[in-house]
């Protein structure tokens, strides 16, 4: 069998559904759990997988599904599994005999030698622990489990928990299959920087339109369950295409358009009703009423009703949502498009039903809105934005340090990349660094530590020569942290980190629509800010600074700059500390803005020390009324 870590997304999906199909033919609970344990073993490349169940009196753990062993019963607080259950924690251990919690009695009974182990508790719908999924002895070269193994095991664990909990096996199987379908749909969306709520909204819109069209309740519910898989084919599209900012060229568009056919091929072999419906949805939701869609140029009612409904649901939600490459449209513009595309792109009857039910559609959107939706700027005409991955001046629980997401290949600073981008961080081409202070560079170290196996190309650190020199001498120097500029990528083709000095006031091209330019700032170490330009508009990001004369001069003369991000680290009563450390307070900021001649620049405030957040907000509101500054928090969109 192929090693689990070598499986791509399509193969993982196929493996999961092979086991689900087998489960659907079973009635005995022990047989079902046995199949699920086999799925867990296959997903993690472990030697054995066991599903443990908490007894009804909650005093014992028992299992009848330990490969190679018979039935076993132990006290609930026994061993590592007992610890995982009683503490409700996921556990990975490389050498169990070095862990005091390990109960070696089962090894002694069976003669089996346990080495590495991973345990994930199972929870019922009331969040009560009902058992645990345990895999032992990873069969890889290192013989130990990692976070990727844990994520795959959680797929099996969720399904097993539902099975163990429910006595109504067939209904439970159907429910869990729906959850797996939704989860896999969300995986497809997350790769293109969309949210799980997108697939929830599309599901709800689809059911509403199906009922309005006259489909039976059972069929409308089936479409709701299947529609989250509409873009599952995206899991096979390269990141370089999927997350490209701006328009695709002809070659990239051709690659992107294959996701409909890919999604169909992933799901069309199943006899399960949900997956049969999902195969139709994924295959036909990009067809057009006028026959100009893809992949088969179907037209009119030759397009399955599932495809016609999902097309409207998907486009309506996509236009109304912020994406990595665009800002959300306003409702008037969205509805205008549907009027214009009636009987062109979309089924005219379904468009009419959309308008007839628009209040219900808006209610669904509000119920399942994205977390950042309330953060949208008031200026609906501005189409460009960046995302603040980290917005604060120090690390604290719930507060990340400076990082700005420009596009899927470029960020400014690396204070909070790991928590936000996770494995996507290794797909970055460049980190544009403002200066060498730790809160702006710390996650450079942790990206490679956590996702080394996923690295396929170097990450380039771009900054002032003095900044890069400081990082090499004092941070990534084999003393504080490994020198990743000497460590090879997993395939040996190149090194993990490269350094590329930049020049002040020189414009660097990021794409055919984007550029970035550094300007001098005033801090305790050599530092710069950046002007990020997309199409015809720009945003200025200062990072840490004290004297702002250069910044004010740039703003007064570059009318393409529509927004600015400027720091304000301390409250005004800490004026002495702010000056000594070359930071700003609300009072100092007001003084610096006296020479700014423009009143059309949106002002965002970042780098606030979390312990002074409310005090600084109050001061800014009182002292900077003219500018209506907005204090940025992690995850906020900054429009320009």
XYZ file of C-alpha atoms in Angstrom:
640
model
C 0.000 0.000 0.000
C 1.212 3.527 -0.794
C 2.590 5.420 2.219
C -0.035 7.779 3.663
C 2.286 10.791 3.504
C 2.728 10.216 -0.223
C -1.018 10.348 -0.894
C -2.284 13.425 -2.700
C -5.672 14.992 -1.955
C -7.471 12.890 -4.562
C -6.029 9.636 -3.212
C -6.957 10.552 0.369
C -10.497 11.249 -0.793
C -10.648 7.913 -2.622
C -9.296 6.039 0.403
C -11.892 7.596 2.714
C -14.801 6.777 0.447
C -13.628 3.199 -0.203
C -13.966 2.540 3.517
C -17.243 4.481 3.786
C -18.715 2.346 1.035
C -17.701 -0.812 2.919
C -19.202 0.530 6.147
C -22.521 1.219 4.419
C -23.032 -2.525 3.822
C -22.504 -3.493 7.475
C -24.955 -3.726 10.382
C -22.867 -5.001 13.297
C -21.238 -2.222 15.298
C -18.022 -4.132 15.950
C -17.653 -4.859 12.229
C -18.172 -1.188 11.431
C -15.612 -0.047 13.995
C -13.181 -2.618 12.624
C -13.430 -1.087 9.146
C -12.990 2.390 10.595
C -9.886 1.229 12.430
C -8.521 -0.116 9.156
C -9.207 3.287 7.599
C -7.328 4.978 10.454
C -4.395 2.652 9.957
C -4.303 3.327 6.205
C -4.595 7.102 6.659
C -1.622 7.207 9.051
C 0.556 4.337 7.786
C 0.519 2.878 11.282
C 1.125 -0.748 12.160
C -2.036 -0.980 14.271
C -5.105 1.106 14.916
C -7.521 0.594 17.793
C -10.847 2.200 18.604
C -11.355 2.376 22.383
C -14.827 2.887 23.866
C -15.762 4.290 27.272
C -18.026 1.899 29.192
C -21.509 2.979 30.213
C -20.453 3.428 33.846
C -17.481 5.534 32.622
C -15.037 3.451 34.658
C -13.559 1.246 31.951
C -12.188 1.368 28.417
C -12.770 -1.576 26.144
C -12.035 -2.553 22.586
C -12.797 -5.472 20.309
C -10.904 -3.936 17.429
C -7.191 -4.184 18.087
C -5.522 -5.717 15.047
C -3.722 -8.866 16.085
C -5.291 -9.008 19.553
C -8.539 -10.110 21.121
C -10.931 -8.154 23.329
C -9.248 -5.917 25.914
C -10.653 -4.008 28.912
C -8.689 -1.570 31.116
C -9.445 1.111 33.732
C -10.455 4.454 32.206
C -7.424 6.249 33.630
C -4.990 3.585 32.488
C -2.050 4.379 30.258
C -1.661 6.964 27.518
C -5.124 6.327 26.068
C -6.626 6.889 29.514
C -4.649 10.125 29.837
C -5.904 11.333 26.442
C -9.507 10.583 27.423
C -9.458 11.968 30.978
C -7.563 15.108 29.924
C -9.374 15.446 26.573
C -6.098 15.972 24.713
C -4.521 14.746 21.493
C -1.184 13.025 22.106
C 1.808 12.147 19.896
C 4.720 10.213 21.472
C 7.863 9.026 19.699
C 8.983 6.525 22.357
C 6.209 5.280 24.639
C 8.554 3.461 27.027
C 10.094 6.813 27.951
C 6.636 8.078 28.982
C 5.559 7.293 32.549
C 1.920 7.085 31.473
C 2.490 4.093 29.214
C 0.883 0.868 30.444
C 3.116 -1.941 29.230
C 0.832 -4.717 30.493
C -0.843 -5.203 27.104
C 2.560 -5.552 25.422
C 3.448 -8.165 28.034
C 0.190 -10.031 27.441
C 0.535 -10.073 23.654
C 4.296 -10.045 23.108
C 3.904 -7.026 20.835
C 6.438 -4.145 21.133
C 4.877 -0.665 21.076
C 7.227 2.155 20.037
C 5.512 5.314 18.723
C 1.885 6.237 19.414
C -0.783 8.810 18.565
C -4.122 9.094 20.383
C -7.134 11.291 19.536
C -10.185 11.410 21.846
C -13.635 10.939 20.292
C -16.478 13.220 21.327
C -20.230 12.876 20.981
C -22.563 15.673 19.899
C -22.643 17.002 23.481
C -18.822 17.193 23.541
C -18.610 14.273 25.979
C -15.646 11.923 25.512
C -16.912 8.517 24.409
C -13.643 6.854 23.464
C -10.398 7.324 21.589
C -8.678 6.524 18.324
C -5.205 5.040 18.898
C -2.547 4.266 16.279
C 0.820 2.750 17.112
C 4.185 2.209 15.419
C 4.399 4.456 12.378
C 5.799 2.542 9.432
C 7.781 5.455 7.967
C 11.542 5.790 7.998
C 11.541 7.868 11.196
C 8.976 5.646 12.874
C 7.097 8.582 14.437
C 3.829 10.414 13.799
C 3.435 14.113 12.920
C 0.693 16.751 12.677
C -0.231 15.720 9.136
C -0.871 12.173 10.399
C -3.026 13.664 13.145
C -5.132 15.621 10.654
C -5.756 12.507 8.589
C -6.608 10.462 11.669
C -9.116 13.109 12.732
C -11.113 12.332 9.559
C -11.419 8.715 10.712
C -11.894 9.733 14.346
C -14.895 11.962 13.616
C -16.603 9.189 11.690
C -15.821 6.563 14.350
C -17.205 8.774 17.119
C -20.504 9.113 15.298
C -20.654 5.354 14.784
C -19.884 4.458 18.387
C -22.351 7.000 19.741
C -25.357 6.111 17.645
C -27.447 2.974 17.812
C -29.231 3.935 14.608
C -26.394 2.855 12.381
C -27.761 3.527 8.925
C -28.980 7.024 9.720
C -25.692 7.724 11.430
C -23.753 6.548 8.382
C -25.714 8.880 6.117
C -25.183 11.821 8.487
C -21.462 11.212 8.668
C -21.134 10.840 4.914
C -22.755 14.258 4.602
C -20.204 15.655 7.034
C -17.317 14.115 5.088
C -18.741 15.546 1.851
C -18.975 18.986 3.475
C -15.480 18.708 4.950
C -13.931 17.731 1.625
C -15.800 20.590 -0.042
C -14.392 22.991 2.540
C -10.897 21.635 1.861
C -11.301 22.570 -1.803
C -12.419 26.065 -0.882
C -9.704 26.621 1.739
C -6.966 26.029 -0.827
C -8.257 29.017 -2.774
C -8.380 31.169 0.389
C -12.106 30.868 0.788
C -13.912 29.993 4.018
C -15.947 27.066 5.294
C -18.891 29.438 5.504
C -18.827 29.824 1.713
C -19.804 26.190 1.252
C -22.400 26.472 4.037
C -24.026 29.439 2.304
C -23.962 27.749 -1.112
C -25.586 24.671 0.454
C -28.387 26.710 2.032
C -28.982 28.825 -1.105
C -29.143 25.649 -3.187
C -31.784 24.042 -0.984
C -33.888 27.217 -0.933
C -33.812 27.542 -4.750
C -34.471 23.825 -5.206
C -37.620 24.023 -3.089
C -38.726 27.198 -4.857
C -38.204 25.453 -8.206
C -40.507 22.636 -7.100
C -38.088 19.824 -6.320
C -39.293 17.407 -3.599
C -38.005 18.078 -0.073
C -35.876 14.928 -0.126
C -34.195 15.968 -3.380
C -33.661 19.553 -2.179
C -32.007 18.173 0.963
C -29.827 15.886 -1.163
C -28.661 18.869 -3.229
C -27.897 20.784 -0.031
C -25.720 17.878 1.131
C -23.931 17.532 -2.229
C -23.380 21.175 -3.190
C -20.419 21.729 -0.827
C -18.456 19.485 -3.205
C -18.961 21.827 -6.171
C -15.293 22.882 -6.270
C -13.646 19.734 -4.891
C -11.598 19.534 -8.099
C -9.642 22.566 -6.902
C -7.600 20.308 -4.620
C -5.731 19.189 -7.742
C -5.048 22.696 -9.117
C -1.517 24.048 -8.433
C -1.267 26.869 -5.889
C 0.554 29.008 -8.440
C -2.632 29.077 -10.515
C -5.296 28.752 -7.836
C -4.087 31.686 -5.723
C -2.700 33.947 -8.430
C -3.629 37.597 -7.855
C -5.122 39.288 -10.901
C -6.280 37.710 -14.132
C -5.212 34.330 -15.478
C -3.380 34.109 -18.779
C -4.718 31.673 -21.390
C -2.623 28.750 -20.117
C -3.584 29.344 -16.474
C -7.278 29.686 -17.362
C -7.146 26.338 -19.179
C -5.600 24.692 -16.110
C -8.138 26.279 -13.765
C -11.073 25.176 -15.901
C -10.071 21.533 -15.504
C -11.307 21.537 -11.879
C -14.879 20.762 -12.978
C -13.794 17.612 -14.821
C -11.395 16.664 -12.020
C -14.135 16.961 -9.414
C -16.421 14.779 -11.508
C -13.769 12.066 -11.850
C -13.180 12.052 -8.087
C -16.812 11.300 -7.278
C -18.581 9.698 -10.246
C -17.716 6.075 -9.453
C -19.684 5.964 -6.196
C -23.186 4.509 -5.979
C -23.989 6.601 -2.893
C -26.747 9.162 -3.664
C -24.829 12.039 -2.059
C -21.721 11.412 -4.123
C -23.669 10.801 -7.325
C -25.311 14.205 -6.806
C -21.920 15.742 -5.949
C -20.453 14.433 -9.206
C -23.214 16.198 -11.162
C -22.772 19.434 -9.237
C -18.988 19.523 -9.614
C -19.213 18.661 -13.328
C -21.925 21.069 -14.429
C -21.959 24.145 -12.182
C -19.771 26.063 -14.661
C -21.976 25.310 -17.670
C -23.995 28.253 -19.025
C -27.595 28.486 -20.161
C -26.379 29.866 -23.531
C -23.944 26.978 -24.073
C -20.756 29.017 -23.592
C -19.684 27.399 -20.333
C -17.374 24.491 -19.560
C -16.361 21.669 -19.590
C -18.912 20.328 -22.114
C -20.663 23.483 -23.410
C -24.081 22.174 -22.392
C -26.992 24.585 -22.788
C -30.506 25.157 -21.456
C -32.189 22.220 -19.771
C -29.470 19.865 -21.003
C -27.656 21.138 -17.926
C -28.832 19.140 -14.905
C -31.016 21.139 -12.536
C -28.440 20.521 -9.774
C -25.783 22.241 -11.884
C -28.075 25.159 -12.794
C -29.044 25.774 -9.167
C -25.517 25.494 -7.792
C -24.226 27.849 -10.497
C -26.472 30.630 -9.221
C -25.779 29.874 -5.557
C -22.012 29.780 -6.088
C -21.759 32.952 -8.207
C -24.075 34.927 -5.913
C -21.964 34.086 -2.891
C -18.589 34.486 -4.632
C -19.452 37.988 -5.838
C -20.566 39.010 -2.346
C -17.427 37.708 -0.588
C -13.920 39.071 -0.181
C -11.393 36.887 -1.950
C -7.600 36.953 -2.157
C -7.879 38.624 -5.583
C -10.859 40.982 -5.117
C -13.115 42.839 -2.742
C -16.778 41.894 -2.352
C -19.283 43.529 -4.705
C -22.161 45.488 -3.216
C -25.663 44.003 -3.512
C -26.831 46.424 -6.206
C -23.970 45.435 -8.483
C -24.549 41.709 -7.854
C -28.268 41.869 -8.649
C -27.576 43.970 -11.754
C -25.332 41.179 -13.055
C -28.035 38.556 -12.521
C -30.543 40.695 -14.425
C -28.080 41.057 -17.295
C -27.144 37.349 -17.320
C -30.724 36.045 -17.147
C -31.123 33.522 -20.000
C -27.427 33.992 -20.845
C -25.314 32.548 -18.070
C -28.199 31.468 -15.844
C -31.526 29.641 -16.092
C -34.094 32.471 -16.418
C -36.645 30.746 -14.161
C -34.063 30.304 -11.419
C -32.995 33.954 -11.699
C -36.618 34.962 -11.208
C -36.819 32.693 -8.154
C -33.633 34.260 -6.790
C -35.229 37.710 -6.900
C -38.507 36.419 -5.459
C -36.637 34.963 -2.486
C -33.898 37.560 -2.125
C -34.836 38.466 1.469
C -34.427 34.820 2.485
C -31.119 34.683 0.602
C -29.853 37.749 2.484
C -30.973 36.186 5.776
C -28.917 33.057 5.038
C -25.900 35.197 4.184
C -26.206 37.049 7.490
C -26.570 33.820 9.467
C -23.429 32.276 7.956
C -21.379 35.425 7.387
C -17.596 35.255 7.383
C -15.799 36.385 10.522
C -14.182 39.295 8.730
C -17.349 40.436 6.978
C -18.059 43.204 9.476
C -14.552 44.547 8.833
C -15.312 45.739 5.314
C -14.409 49.330 4.593
C -17.179 51.836 4.015
C -15.728 52.771 0.642
C -17.516 50.345 -1.662
C -15.796 51.675 -4.783
C -12.291 50.637 -3.703
C -11.523 47.167 -4.988
C -8.090 46.535 -3.456
C -7.149 45.309 0.006
C -4.458 43.568 1.998
C -4.935 41.459 5.116
C -3.342 42.151 8.500
C -2.153 38.725 9.642
C -0.654 40.262 12.778
C -1.374 43.801 13.940
C 0.130 44.365 17.378
C 3.386 45.519 18.924
C 4.067 42.463 21.039
C 2.950 38.862 21.312
C 0.198 37.995 23.791
C -2.634 35.479 23.847
C -4.912 36.366 20.953
C -2.575 39.065 19.607
C -0.132 38.545 16.729
C 2.826 40.730 15.804
C 3.371 42.533 12.507
C 2.570 40.702 9.269
C 0.682 41.853 6.161
C -0.626 39.484 3.483
C -0.269 41.066 0.036
C -0.958 38.004 -2.094
C -0.306 34.276 -2.009
C 3.381 34.795 -2.793
C 4.303 37.943 -0.871
C 3.974 39.218 2.691
C 5.432 42.154 4.581
C 7.135 41.050 7.816
C 6.887 37.677 9.533
C 5.496 38.306 12.998
C 2.402 36.120 12.707
C 2.624 33.859 9.666
C 2.523 30.429 11.274
C -0.822 30.798 13.068
C -2.549 32.391 10.093
C -1.097 30.854 6.929
C 0.051 27.546 8.440
C 1.384 25.241 5.684
C 0.545 27.822 3.005
C 3.421 29.881 4.381
C 5.980 27.663 2.613
C 4.412 28.636 -0.732
C 5.588 32.231 -0.238
C 8.134 33.572 -2.707
C 9.248 36.535 -0.606
C 8.998 38.090 2.850
C 9.573 41.854 2.576
C 11.097 42.842 5.916
C 10.857 46.338 7.402
C 13.598 45.947 10.026
C 15.362 43.371 12.150
C 13.417 43.539 15.434
C 12.172 40.131 16.561
C 8.451 40.890 16.449
C 8.792 41.446 12.685
C 10.902 38.382 11.827
C 10.213 35.659 14.433
C 8.070 33.304 12.329
C 10.769 32.924 9.676
C 12.268 30.371 12.027
C 9.072 28.518 12.821
C 7.780 28.190 9.246
C 10.675 25.977 8.263
C 10.680 24.070 11.548
C 7.030 23.108 11.136
C 6.670 22.662 7.382
C 10.117 21.674 6.123
C 8.745 18.532 4.446
C 6.319 20.644 2.402
C 8.966 23.050 1.074
C 9.525 22.816 -2.666
C 11.401 26.103 -3.225
C 13.338 28.671 -1.187
C 11.725 31.607 0.598
C 13.540 34.841 -0.205
C 14.047 37.402 2.548
C 14.012 40.892 1.022
C 14.999 43.970 2.992
C 17.631 46.641 3.485
C 21.211 45.300 3.381
C 21.681 46.238 7.060
C 18.494 44.349 8.001
C 19.470 41.173 6.191
C 22.983 41.395 7.627
C 21.528 41.635 11.158
C 19.316 38.582 10.599
C 22.255 36.539 9.296
C 24.629 37.602 12.066
C 22.305 37.665 15.064
C 19.303 35.394 14.359
C 19.666 32.708 11.671
C 23.298 32.205 12.619
C 23.505 28.622 13.965
C 23.662 30.084 17.485
C 20.248 31.626 18.122
C 18.629 29.586 15.332
C 19.840 27.366 12.469
C 21.265 29.082 9.396
C 18.642 28.036 6.874
C 20.640 29.567 4.034
C 22.933 26.529 4.381
C 20.226 23.882 4.846
C 18.984 22.177 1.684
C 15.355 21.706 0.689
C 13.951 18.167 1.080
C 14.714 17.377 -2.576
C 18.215 18.875 -2.302
C 17.646 21.241 -5.223
C 18.304 24.479 -3.350
C 18.591 26.016 0.113
C 15.626 26.893 2.343
C 16.304 30.619 2.733
C 17.824 33.144 0.354
C 18.694 36.784 1.000
C 18.046 39.556 -1.519
C 18.911 43.166 -0.561
C 16.621 45.930 -1.782
C 17.158 49.609 -2.590
C 15.113 52.451 -1.175
C 12.704 54.138 -3.628
C 13.139 51.426 -6.267
C 9.931 49.839 -7.537
C 9.887 46.021 -7.636
C 7.335 44.145 -9.768
C 5.277 41.437 -8.036
C 2.890 40.649 -10.910
C 1.495 42.328 -13.985
C -0.796 44.381 -11.707
C 1.285 44.740 -8.528
C 4.491 46.394 -7.354
C 6.213 47.281 -4.088
C 8.626 50.093 -3.169
C 10.558 50.698 0.057
C 10.958 54.109 1.688
C 13.105 55.230 4.634
C 11.610 55.278 8.137
C 13.051 56.414 11.464
C 13.613 53.734 14.097
C 16.321 52.489 16.481
C 17.751 50.233 13.759
C 17.921 50.713 9.964
C 14.313 50.425 8.807
C 11.952 51.004 5.947
C 8.262 51.041 5.148
C 6.634 49.879 1.923
C 4.229 51.246 -0.661
C 2.240 48.366 -2.146
C 0.556 49.256 -5.428
C -2.116 47.280 -7.224
C -3.521 48.532 -10.501
C -3.714 52.312 -10.033
C -3.991 52.604 -6.233
C -1.577 52.127 -3.351
C -1.340 51.620 0.394
C 1.571 52.934 2.487
C 2.774 50.818 5.423
C 5.202 52.481 7.833
C 6.068 49.659 10.256
C 7.848 51.156 13.318
C 8.795 54.835 13.042
C 9.239 58.084 14.956
C 10.097 60.976 12.649
C 7.519 61.020 9.849
C 8.752 63.894 7.661
C 9.640 61.546 4.801
C 6.273 59.772 5.101
C 4.295 63.022 5.061
C 6.232 64.178 2.013
C 5.445 60.937 0.172
C 1.750 61.160 1.029
C 1.537 64.784 -0.088
C 3.073 64.008 -3.476
C 1.829 60.508 -4.373
C -1.916 60.756 -4.976
C -2.152 57.065 -5.864
C -1.838 56.313 -2.117
C -5.395 55.925 -0.815
C -4.630 54.432 2.612
C -1.814 54.460 5.154
C -0.875 52.111 7.988
C 0.997 53.909 10.733
C 2.094 52.708 14.131
C 0.944 54.034 17.493
C 2.549 51.856 20.138
C 2.047 53.591 23.486
C -0.492 55.874 25.187
C 0.505 59.527 25.493
C 1.373 59.310 29.183
C 4.297 57.044 28.168
C 5.734 59.782 25.993
C 9.269 59.353 27.378
C 9.325 55.607 26.651
C 7.917 56.163 23.164
C 10.586 58.723 22.278
C 13.412 56.608 23.709
C 12.302 53.559 21.701
C 11.360 55.655 18.644
C 7.652 54.880 18.612
C 4.540 57.054 18.409
C 1.751 57.927 20.848
C -1.613 59.490 19.880
C -0.300 62.920 20.899
C 2.901 62.527 18.883
C 0.915 61.221 15.931
C -1.308 64.324 15.904
C 1.792 66.519 15.890
C 3.301 64.564 13.000
C 0.133 64.910 10.918
C 0.089 68.720 11.040
C 1.965 68.958 7.729
C -0.192 66.403 5.904
C -2.065 68.414 3.266
C -4.406 65.648 2.164
C -7.673 64.696 3.836
C -8.575 61.836 1.480
C -6.219 59.206 2.908
C -7.727 56.407 5.004
C -5.708 55.944 8.207
C -5.140 52.545 9.804
C -3.329 52.250 13.142
C -1.216 49.201 13.995
C 1.548 48.075 16.373
C -0.510 48.958 19.462
C 0.738 47.269 22.634
C -2.222 45.047 23.650
C -2.200 46.101 27.313
C -2.885 49.707 26.224
C -5.360 48.884 23.436
C -8.499 50.471 24.891
C -6.642 53.506 26.237
C -5.037 54.186 22.859
C -8.371 53.726 21.048
C -9.971 56.326 23.307
C -7.093 58.761 22.809
C -7.117 58.362 19.047
C -10.871 58.950 18.932
C -10.454 62.154 20.933
C -7.273 63.546 19.378
C -7.512 62.413 15.740
C -11.174 63.064 14.952
C -10.308 64.641 11.616
C -8.764 61.395 10.362
C -11.195 58.867 11.882
C -8.348 56.393 12.374
C -9.177 52.690 12.543
C -7.182 50.496 14.904
C -6.258 47.324 13.049
C -6.639 43.886 14.615
C -5.471 40.473 13.449
C -7.381 39.313 10.378
C -8.712 42.723 9.359
C -8.895 43.798 5.718
C -7.168 47.072 4.886
C -8.732 48.633 1.791
C -7.143 51.108 -0.590
